[in-house]
Amino acid sequence: MKKRKHIASGLFLLVCQVIISQNICIRGKVTDRVTDEPLIEAVVFVKGTNINTLADADGAYTLCVPKGVYTVTASYLGYYPKDVRVRVDDREQTVDIRLESSTQLTEVTVSSQARDERVNTPHMGVEKLTAGEIKRMPALLGEVDVIKAVQLLPGVQTVSEGSSGFSVRGGSPDQNLILLDNATIYNASHLLGFFSVFNNDVLRGLSLYKGDIPARHGGRLSSLLDIQTRADMPERFGATGGIGLISSRLMLEAPLGENTAWMVGGRRSYADLFLKMAGDENLRKTSVYFYDMNAKVTHRFSGKDRLELSGYYGKDHFGAGPGVFDYGNASATLAWSHIFSEKFFSHIGLHLSNYDYGLESKLEGAQAKWKSSITDWTLRFDFSQPASDLWNLSYGLSTTIHAFNPGFVSMKEFDDIVVPGNRALEYSIYASNEQKFSERFSVKYGIRWSLFQNVGRATVFNYDENYLSTDSTVYGAGKIYHTYPAFEPRIGMVLKLSGSSSVKANYAHNVQFIQLANNSAAGSPLDIWFSAGPNVKPQEMDMFALGYFHNLKNDEYETSVELYYKKLKNVIDFAEHAQLLLNSKLDGQIRTGVGRAYGAEFMVRKNTGRLTGFVNYTLSRSERTIPAINQGRTYLAPFDKTHSLNVSANFDLSRKCSLSAIWIYATGNPTTYPSGRFDVNGEYFPIYSGRNEYRRPDYHRLDLSFTFSPDKNSVKRWKSEWNVSLFNAYNKKNPWIITYLQDADSGLPYAEMMYLFGIVPSITYNFRF
């Protein structure tokens, strides 16, 4: 009897294998016909069957069918559906589908994610934008900016006027992990923050995770900003560019054979070229500019294997007389994606990140050069297995080598100053799963295990209770002298109340091993990255969040309310008047304690029609308690802002003309003001208030933009548009720096405010072919 059962089981498995082996897969990508942007979650199905799927984040899809002739249809909101006739024989078929935007809905779709995704999925605190959405926002100095777009999202705050730094739910800028094709970008600013390092023409889109970071990533407390460059396989040569008053840009792309494509993009500002024509000799000797370049090569070996090589290099230069200051980022990614089967994928990546800056003085008798940098090498293995509604697995591992070089100063007339560099190793293993128990209830959960190790050569100082160095220990090259393990669990769930509303909740525990040393809210390119070690424990955060999501009028309107509470441990701040630069005993300037942040985020978004846009409001508080600061009393974190209101609207005046507006309001940053004075022999000295007891004036600004697209619906390859924008339209003088001086005659102190921008008009000519 048992033998018969074994034979029957074997025959059943053999029949199943034969049936499965008869299915041949059709693979491809669904993209915009003009821009080649992937159409995320486009519906792809085989007519006359129940076989269907959704395109993934790259626009890729897979359908498996028996041999035969089929009609494959792709559709996406705002685009005409397209049918493709496919003959399926013994070999796997590759069918890329390019959809054309419908004239009725052109430039109307606002969200890159499916309209009901915010209601249906267990993910919270996630914001997504495509490059097309970002282009529709008003420009600063003629340049549409990714980071400026991020700063408009609920729970996200700019740290200072014009800055590319941002705070998420009360956290500091260094608590945000910024990735470009999975390579870390340590400084996302050009021209000290007036531009970001991201060229919108080469980008596919971005995803911002506010605290509930996917288990595959870690190392930061507050957020992950994941930015991806275009991954198109263009059919012909094309170009996109723009000519503005301050900078210009150009992106070129083309196929290279049947299965290879390349893309290269660059930008450069040219204010320095105009300065050379100035009448003042000092201005003619001044140079201020930035440039950057992105490049990418994509090769498709087959429908199952894809290799991508991408890189970024950017530099900022400031020169005035005998002084020169440069800083810049570089990154590179080599990634191989492989499809083992319809439900098993892998992604292997090797990533390089580097940030460095240098100062040079050419003054006679004071000639010197100062260099500092941080470099990472990362190897990642990521796997995903969407087996069923109950098992949508993702897992993998990564390892990173960190190299910190805090500072090296070479001087002609004096001895060199060297702050010893140090190394660290960071390992991680993760696993996560999404389970859909019913049409109403889904859960996601994951665990990340990390290990951070300090590696010699290094000198570790010991400190007494007054933070004075008592002795030191020297470790040889390659010696692992300290290890921190960390477990980071994450869980989230969604309960659908109806087809258009849901309640969500999640919890995340995040750990951060490296951070910035700075003692100003705005930060600067001279900030130093340093790691956890024997004297500095890694920062930790527990975040709890609860949200209600409701879509209205067939998803035309999206509304949401999210509440969050963050509890922080080993939070870092610095002693009063801390010496951070070129300090080999930097850890002696660090003070640690606890912190918390909590708030509520409200969002209303309109997705369709001539008028689209959003309104969001955030009510929040962020505070710290550190025994060695402010006499142990709780004080406001540097990036606490009680109220924040963002309004963004775009109105299509006609098929060729559109008007955009953004209005921003935020409570002023906490600050420490002089609250008294004392004199010594007639010279007055200030007495400062407690840490962050006062606030700067509230911040508000209106930006306007008008776009004229004469070729918008033309079938011609050459398309162009004119963009006229007005930054700070009603000339609000928002403070950038407030300094306190003493009147020479009366000896009385007074405050002096410096602001960056009044009204800034700009005009840009954009083109594409």
CSV table of C-alpha atoms in Angstrom, one decimal, residues 371-697:
chain,number,residue,atom,x,y,z
A,371,LYS,CA,42.3,67.8,4.1
A,372,SER,CA,39.6,65.6,5.6
A,373,SER,CA,37.5,62.7,4.3
A,374,ILE,CA,35.3,59.7,5.0
A,375,THR,CA,35.2,56.7,2.7
A,376,ASP,CA,33.0,53.6,2.6
A,377,TRP,CA,33.2,50.3,0.8
A,378,THR,CA,30.0,48.2,0.9
A,379,LEU,CA,29.1,44.8,-0.4
A,380,ARG,CA,25.4,43.8,-0.3
A,381,PHE,CA,23.4,40.6,-1.1
A,382,ASP,CA,19.6,41.0,-1.2
A,383,PHE,CA,17.1,38.3,-2.0
A,384,SER,CA,13.3,38.4,-2.3
A,385,GLN,CA,10.8,35.6,-2.6
A,386,PRO,CA,7.2,36.7,-3.0
A,387,ALA,CA,5.9,33.1,-2.6
A,388,SER,CA,2.2,33.9,-1.7
A,389,ASP,CA,0.0,36.3,0.2
A,390,LEU,CA,1.4,34.8,3.5
A,391,TRP,CA,5.1,34.7,2.5
A,392,ASN,CA,6.5,37.8,0.8
A,393,LEU,CA,10.1,37.3,2.0
A,394,SER,CA,13.1,39.6,1.8
A,395,TYR,CA,16.5,38.7,3.3
A,396,GLY,CA,20.1,39.5,2.9
A,397,LEU,CA,23.4,40.6,4.3
A,398,SER,CA,25.9,43.4,3.9
A,399,THR,CA,29.3,44.5,5.1
A,400,THR,CA,30.9,48.0,5.1
A,401,ILE,CA,34.4,49.2,5.7
A,402,HIS,CA,34.5,52.8,7.1
A,403,ALA,CA,37.6,54.9,6.8
A,404,PHE,CA,37.6,58.2,8.8
A,405,ASN,CA,40.2,60.8,8.2
A,406,PRO,CA,39.3,63.7,10.5
A,407,GLY,CA,42.0,66.1,9.4
A,408,PHE,CA,45.6,66.6,8.1
A,409,VAL,CA,47.1,70.1,8.0
A,410,SER,CA,50.4,70.6,6.2
A,411,MET,CA,52.2,74.0,6.8
A,412,LYS,CA,55.2,75.4,5.1
A,413,GLU,CA,56.7,77.3,8.1
A,414,PHE,CA,55.4,75.0,10.9
A,415,ASP,CA,55.0,71.4,11.8
A,416,ASP,CA,52.2,69.4,10.3
A,417,ILE,CA,49.0,68.8,12.4
A,418,VAL,CA,47.6,65.3,12.1
A,419,VAL,CA,44.5,64.0,13.7
A,420,PRO,CA,44.9,60.2,13.5
A,421,GLY,CA,42.4,58.5,11.2
A,422,ASN,CA,40.5,55.4,12.2
A,423,ARG,CA,38.7,52.5,10.7
A,424,ALA,CA,35.6,50.5,11.5
A,425,LEU,CA,33.8,47.4,10.2
A,426,GLU,CA,30.0,47.2,10.0
A,427,TYR,CA,28.1,43.9,9.3
A,428,SER,CA,24.4,43.2,9.1
A,429,ILE,CA,22.0,40.4,8.4
A,430,TYR,CA,18.3,41.0,7.9
A,431,ALA,CA,15.1,39.2,7.2
A,432,SER,CA,11.5,40.5,6.7
A,433,ASN,CA,8.2,39.3,5.6
A,434,GLU,CA,4.8,40.6,4.6
A,435,GLN,CA,1.7,38.5,5.3
A,436,LYS,CA,-1.8,39.2,4.0
A,437,PHE,CA,-4.1,37.3,6.2
A,438,SER,CA,-7.3,38.6,4.6
A,439,GLU,CA,-8.5,41.4,2.3
A,440,ARG,CA,-8.8,43.5,5.5
A,441,PHE,CA,-5.7,42.6,7.6
A,442,SER,CA,-2.0,42.6,6.7
A,443,VAL,CA,1.2,42.5,8.7
A,444,LYS,CA,4.8,43.2,8.0
A,445,TYR,CA,7.7,42.4,10.3
A,446,GLY,CA,11.4,42.1,10.2
A,447,ILE,CA,14.6,41.8,12.2
A,448,ARG,CA,18.1,43.3,11.5
A,449,TRP,CA,21.2,42.2,13.4
A,450,SER,CA,24.2,44.5,13.1
A,451,LEU,CA,27.8,44.3,14.4
A,452,PHE,CA,30.0,47.4,14.6
A,453,GLN,CA,33.7,47.0,15.3
A,454,ASN,CA,36.5,49.6,15.8
A,455,VAL,CA,39.7,48.7,14.1
A,456,GLY,CA,43.2,50.0,14.9
A,457,ARG,CA,45.6,51.6,14.4
A,458,ALA,CA,44.2,53.9,17.1
A,459,THR,CA,44.8,55.7,20.4
A,460,VAL,CA,41.9,55.6,22.8
A,461,PHE,CA,41.9,58.2,25.6
A,462,ASN,CA,40.4,57.6,29.0
A,463,TYR,CA,38.5,60.4,30.8
A,464,ASP,CA,37.6,61.2,34.4
A,465,GLU,CA,34.2,62.5,35.7
A,466,ASN,CA,35.2,66.0,34.6
A,467,TYR,CA,35.9,64.8,31.0
A,468,LEU,CA,39.6,65.4,31.5
A,469,SER,CA,42.0,62.9,29.8
A,470,THR,CA,43.8,60.7,32.3
A,471,ASP,CA,45.7,58.2,30.1
A,472,SER,CA,45.4,56.4,26.8
A,473,THR,CA,45.7,53.0,25.2
A,474,VAL,CA,47.4,52.4,21.8
A,475,TYR,CA,46.1,49.7,19.5
A,476,GLY,CA,48.1,48.3,16.6
A,477,ALA,CA,47.1,48.2,12.9
A,478,GLY,CA,44.3,45.7,12.2
A,479,LYS,CA,43.5,45.2,15.9
A,480,ILE,CA,39.7,45.0,16.6
A,481,TYR,CA,39.6,46.8,20.0
A,482,HIS,CA,35.8,47.3,20.5
A,483,THR,CA,32.6,45.7,19.3
A,484,TYR,CA,28.9,46.8,19.5
A,485,PRO,CA,26.2,44.3,18.6
A,486,ALA,CA,22.6,45.6,17.9
A,487,PHE,CA,19.2,44.0,17.2
A,488,GLU,CA,16.7,46.2,15.3
A,489,PRO,CA,13.2,44.7,15.2
A,490,ARG,CA,10.4,46.3,13.1
A,491,ILE,CA,6.7,45.5,12.8
A,492,GLY,CA,3.7,47.1,11.2
A,493,MET,CA,0.1,46.3,10.4
A,494,VAL,CA,-2.9,47.6,8.6
A,495,LEU,CA,-6.6,47.0,9.2
A,496,LYS,CA,-8.9,48.1,6.4
A,497,LEU,CA,-12.1,49.6,7.7
A,498,SER,CA,-13.6,49.9,4.2
A,499,GLY,CA,-12.4,49.9,0.6
A,500,SER,CA,-11.2,53.5,1.0
A,501,SER,CA,-10.1,53.7,4.7
A,502,SER,CA,-7.7,51.9,7.1
A,503,VAL,CA,-6.0,52.1,10.4
A,504,LYS,CA,-2.2,51.4,10.7
A,505,ALA,CA,0.3,50.9,13.5
A,506,ASN,CA,4.0,50.2,13.6
A,507,TYR,CA,7.0,50.0,15.8
A,508,ALA,CA,10.7,50.3,14.9
A,509,HIS,CA,14.0,50.1,16.8
A,510,ASN,CA,16.9,51.8,15.1
A,511,VAL,CA,20.6,52.1,16.0
A,512,GLN,CA,23.1,54.6,14.7
A,513,PHE,CA,26.9,54.0,14.8
A,514,ILE,CA,28.3,57.1,13.1
A,515,GLN,CA,27.4,60.7,13.4
A,516,LEU,CA,28.4,64.3,12.7
A,517,ALA,CA,30.3,66.6,15.1
A,518,ASN,CA,28.9,70.1,14.7
A,519,ASN,CA,27.7,72.8,17.1
A,520,SER,CA,25.4,74.8,14.9
A,521,ALA,CA,21.9,74.1,13.7
A,522,ALA,CA,22.7,74.8,10.0
A,523,GLY,CA,25.9,72.7,9.8
A,524,SER,CA,28.7,73.3,7.4
A,525,PRO,CA,30.9,71.3,4.9
A,526,LEU,CA,33.6,71.3,7.6
A,527,ASP,CA,31.6,69.0,9.9
A,528,ILE,CA,33.4,65.9,11.0
A,529,TRP,CA,32.0,62.4,10.9
A,530,PHE,CA,33.0,60.2,13.8
A,531,SER,CA,32.1,56.7,15.0
A,532,ALA,CA,30.9,55.0,18.1
A,533,GLY,CA,33.7,53.5,20.2
A,534,PRO,CA,34.8,52.8,23.8
A,535,ASN,CA,33.8,56.3,24.9
A,536,VAL,CA,30.8,56.8,22.6
A,537,LYS,CA,27.9,54.4,22.7
A,538,PRO,CA,25.7,54.1,19.6
A,539,GLN,CA,22.5,56.1,19.6
A,540,GLU,CA,19.3,54.1,19.8
A,541,MET,CA,15.6,55.0,19.1
A,542,ASP,CA,12.3,53.3,19.7
A,543,MET,CA,9.5,54.7,17.6
A,544,PHE,CA,5.8,54.0,17.9
A,545,ALA,CA,3.3,55.2,15.3
A,546,LEU,CA,-0.4,55.1,14.7
A,547,GLY,CA,-2.3,56.4,11.6
A,548,TYR,CA,-5.7,56.7,9.9
A,549,PHE,CA,-5.9,56.9,6.1
A,550,HIS,CA,-9.0,57.7,4.0
A,551,ASN,CA,-9.3,58.3,0.3
A,552,LEU,CA,-12.3,60.1,-1.1
A,553,LYS,CA,-14.1,60.4,-4.5
A,554,ASN,CA,-12.6,57.3,-6.1
A,555,ASP,CA,-9.1,58.1,-4.8
A,556,GLU,CA,-9.2,61.7,-6.1
A,557,TYR,CA,-8.4,62.9,-2.6
A,558,GLU,CA,-6.1,61.3,-0.1
A,559,THR,CA,-6.3,62.2,3.6
A,560,SER,CA,-4.2,60.9,6.5
A,561,VAL,CA,-3.4,61.5,10.1
A,562,GLU,CA,-0.2,60.0,11.6
A,563,LEU,CA,0.8,60.1,15.3
A,564,TYR,CA,4.3,59.2,16.4
A,565,TYR,CA,6.3,58.9,19.6
A,566,LYS,CA,10.1,58.5,19.6
A,567,LYS,CA,12.2,57.6,22.6
A,568,LEU,CA,16.0,58.1,22.3
A,569,LYS,CA,18.9,56.6,24.2
A,570,ASN,CA,22.6,57.7,24.2
A,571,VAL,CA,21.6,60.9,22.2
A,572,ILE,CA,24.6,63.0,21.5
A,573,ASP,CA,25.3,66.7,22.1
A,574,PHE,CA,28.4,68.7,22.7
A,575,ALA,CA,29.8,70.8,25.6
A,576,GLU,CA,29.5,74.5,25.6
A,577,HIS,CA,32.1,76.1,23.3
A,578,ALA,CA,33.3,72.7,22.2
A,579,GLN,CA,36.4,72.4,20.1
A,580,LEU,CA,35.4,70.0,17.3
A,581,LEU,CA,37.9,70.6,14.5
A,582,LEU,CA,41.3,69.1,14.5
A,583,ASN,CA,40.8,67.7,18.0
A,584,SER,CA,42.3,64.3,18.6
A,585,LYS,CA,40.3,64.1,21.8
A,586,LEU,CA,36.9,64.8,20.2
A,587,ASP,CA,35.1,62.2,22.3
A,588,GLY,CA,36.0,64.3,25.4
A,589,GLN,CA,33.7,67.0,24.1
A,590,ILE,CA,30.7,64.7,23.7
A,591,ARG,CA,27.9,64.6,26.2
A,592,THR,CA,25.2,61.9,26.1
A,593,GLY,CA,21.7,61.5,27.6
A,594,VAL,CA,18.2,60.7,26.6
A,595,GLY,CA,15.6,62.4,24.4
A,596,ARG,CA,12.1,62.1,23.1
A,597,ALA,CA,10.1,63.4,20.2
A,598,TYR,CA,6.4,63.2,19.5
A,599,GLY,CA,3.9,64.8,17.1
A,600,ALA,CA,0.9,64.6,14.7
A,601,GLU,CA,1.1,64.9,10.9
A,602,PHE,CA,-2.0,65.8,8.9
A,603,MET,CA,-2.2,65.6,5.1
A,604,VAL,CA,-4.8,66.3,2.4
A,605,ARG,CA,-3.8,65.6,-1.2
A,606,LYS,CA,-5.7,66.2,-4.5
A,607,ASN,CA,-4.6,63.9,-7.3
A,608,THR,CA,-6.6,64.7,-10.4
A,609,GLY,CA,-8.1,67.6,-12.2
A,610,ARG,CA,-6.8,70.9,-13.4
A,611,LEU,CA,-5.9,71.8,-9.8
A,612,THR,CA,-3.7,69.4,-8.0
A,613,GLY,CA,-1.5,69.6,-4.9
A,614,PHE,CA,-1.5,69.1,-1.1
A,615,VAL,CA,-1.7,70.7,2.3
A,616,ASN,CA,0.1,69.2,5.3
A,617,TYR,CA,0.4,70.4,8.8
A,618,THR,CA,2.7,69.0,11.6
A,619,LEU,CA,2.4,69.6,15.3
A,620,SER,CA,5.5,68.3,17.1
A,621,ARG,CA,8.0,68.6,19.9
A,622,SER,CA,11.6,67.3,20.3
A,623,GLU,CA,13.6,67.6,23.5
A,624,ARG,CA,16.7,66.2,25.2
A,625,THR,CA,17.8,65.6,28.8
A,626,ILE,CA,21.6,65.4,29.2
A,627,PRO,CA,23.1,65.5,32.8
A,628,ALA,CA,26.2,67.5,31.7
A,629,ILE,CA,24.2,70.1,29.7
A,630,ASN,CA,21.8,72.8,30.9
A,631,GLN,CA,22.4,71.8,34.5
A,632,GLY,CA,20.6,68.5,33.8
A,633,ARG,CA,17.4,70.3,32.9
A,634,THR,CA,15.4,69.1,29.8
A,635,TYR,CA,15.8,71.4,26.8
A,636,LEU,CA,14.5,71.7,23.3
A,637,ALA,CA,16.4,69.9,20.6
A,638,PRO,CA,18.1,72.2,18.0
A,639,PHE,CA,15.5,71.2,15.3
A,640,ASP,CA,12.3,71.4,17.3
A,641,LYS,CA,9.6,73.2,15.5
A,642,THR,CA,6.2,73.3,17.1
A,643,HIS,CA,4.2,74.2,14.0
A,644,SER,CA,4.9,73.5,10.3
A,645,LEU,CA,2.5,74.1,7.4
A,646,ASN,CA,3.2,73.4,3.8
A,647,VAL,CA,0.8,74.3,0.9
A,648,SER,CA,1.6,73.2,-2.7
A,649,ALA,CA,-0.7,73.8,-5.6
A,650,ASN,CA,-0.5,73.4,-9.4
A,651,PHE,CA,-3.1,74.7,-11.7
A,652,ASP,CA,-3.3,74.0,-15.4
A,653,LEU,CA,-4.3,77.3,-17.0
A,654,SER,CA,-4.5,75.6,-20.4
A,655,ARG,CA,-2.9,72.6,-22.1
A,656,LYS,CA,0.3,74.6,-22.6
A,657,CYS,CA,0.4,76.8,-19.4
A,658,SER,CA,0.5,75.9,-15.8
A,659,LEU,CA,1.0,77.9,-12.6
A,660,SER,CA,2.5,76.5,-9.4
A,661,ALA,CA,2.8,78.0,-5.9
A,662,ILE,CA,4.3,76.9,-2.6
A,663,TRP,CA,3.7,78.5,0.8
A,664,ILE,CA,5.8,77.4,3.8
A,665,TYR,CA,5.4,78.4,7.5
A,666,ALA,CA,7.3,77.0,10.4
A,667,THR,CA,8.0,78.0,14.0
A,668,GLY,CA,11.5,79.4,14.5
A,669,ASN,CA,14.4,77.1,15.6
A,670,PRO,CA,15.3,77.0,19.3
A,671,THR,CA,18.4,79.1,20.1
A,672,THR,CA,20.4,80.4,23.1
A,673,TYR,CA,20.4,84.2,23.5
A,674,PRO,CA,22.4,86.4,25.9
A,675,SER,CA,20.1,87.1,28.9
A,676,GLY,CA,22.5,89.4,30.9
A,677,ARG,CA,26.0,90.8,31.1
A,678,PHE,CA,28.8,91.6,33.5
A,679,ASP,CA,31.7,93.9,33.2
A,680,VAL,CA,35.4,93.5,34.0
A,681,ASN,CA,37.3,96.8,34.1
A,682,GLY,CA,34.7,98.4,31.8
A,683,GLU,CA,34.6,95.6,29.3
A,684,TYR,CA,31.2,93.8,29.1
A,685,PHE,CA,30.8,90.0,28.7
A,686,PRO,CA,27.5,88.3,27.9
A,687,ILE,CA,25.7,85.9,30.2
A,688,TYR,CA,23.8,83.3,28.2
A,689,SER,CA,20.4,81.8,28.9
A,690,GLY,CA,19.8,78.1,29.4
A,691,ARG,CA,20.4,75.8,26.3
A,692,ASN,CA,17.8,76.6,23.6
A,693,GLU,CA,15.5,78.7,25.9
A,694,TYR,CA,14.5,81.1,23.1
A,695,ARG,CA,13.4,80.8,19.5
A,696,ARG,CA,14.3,82.6,16.3
A,697,PRO,CA,11.5,84.5,14.5
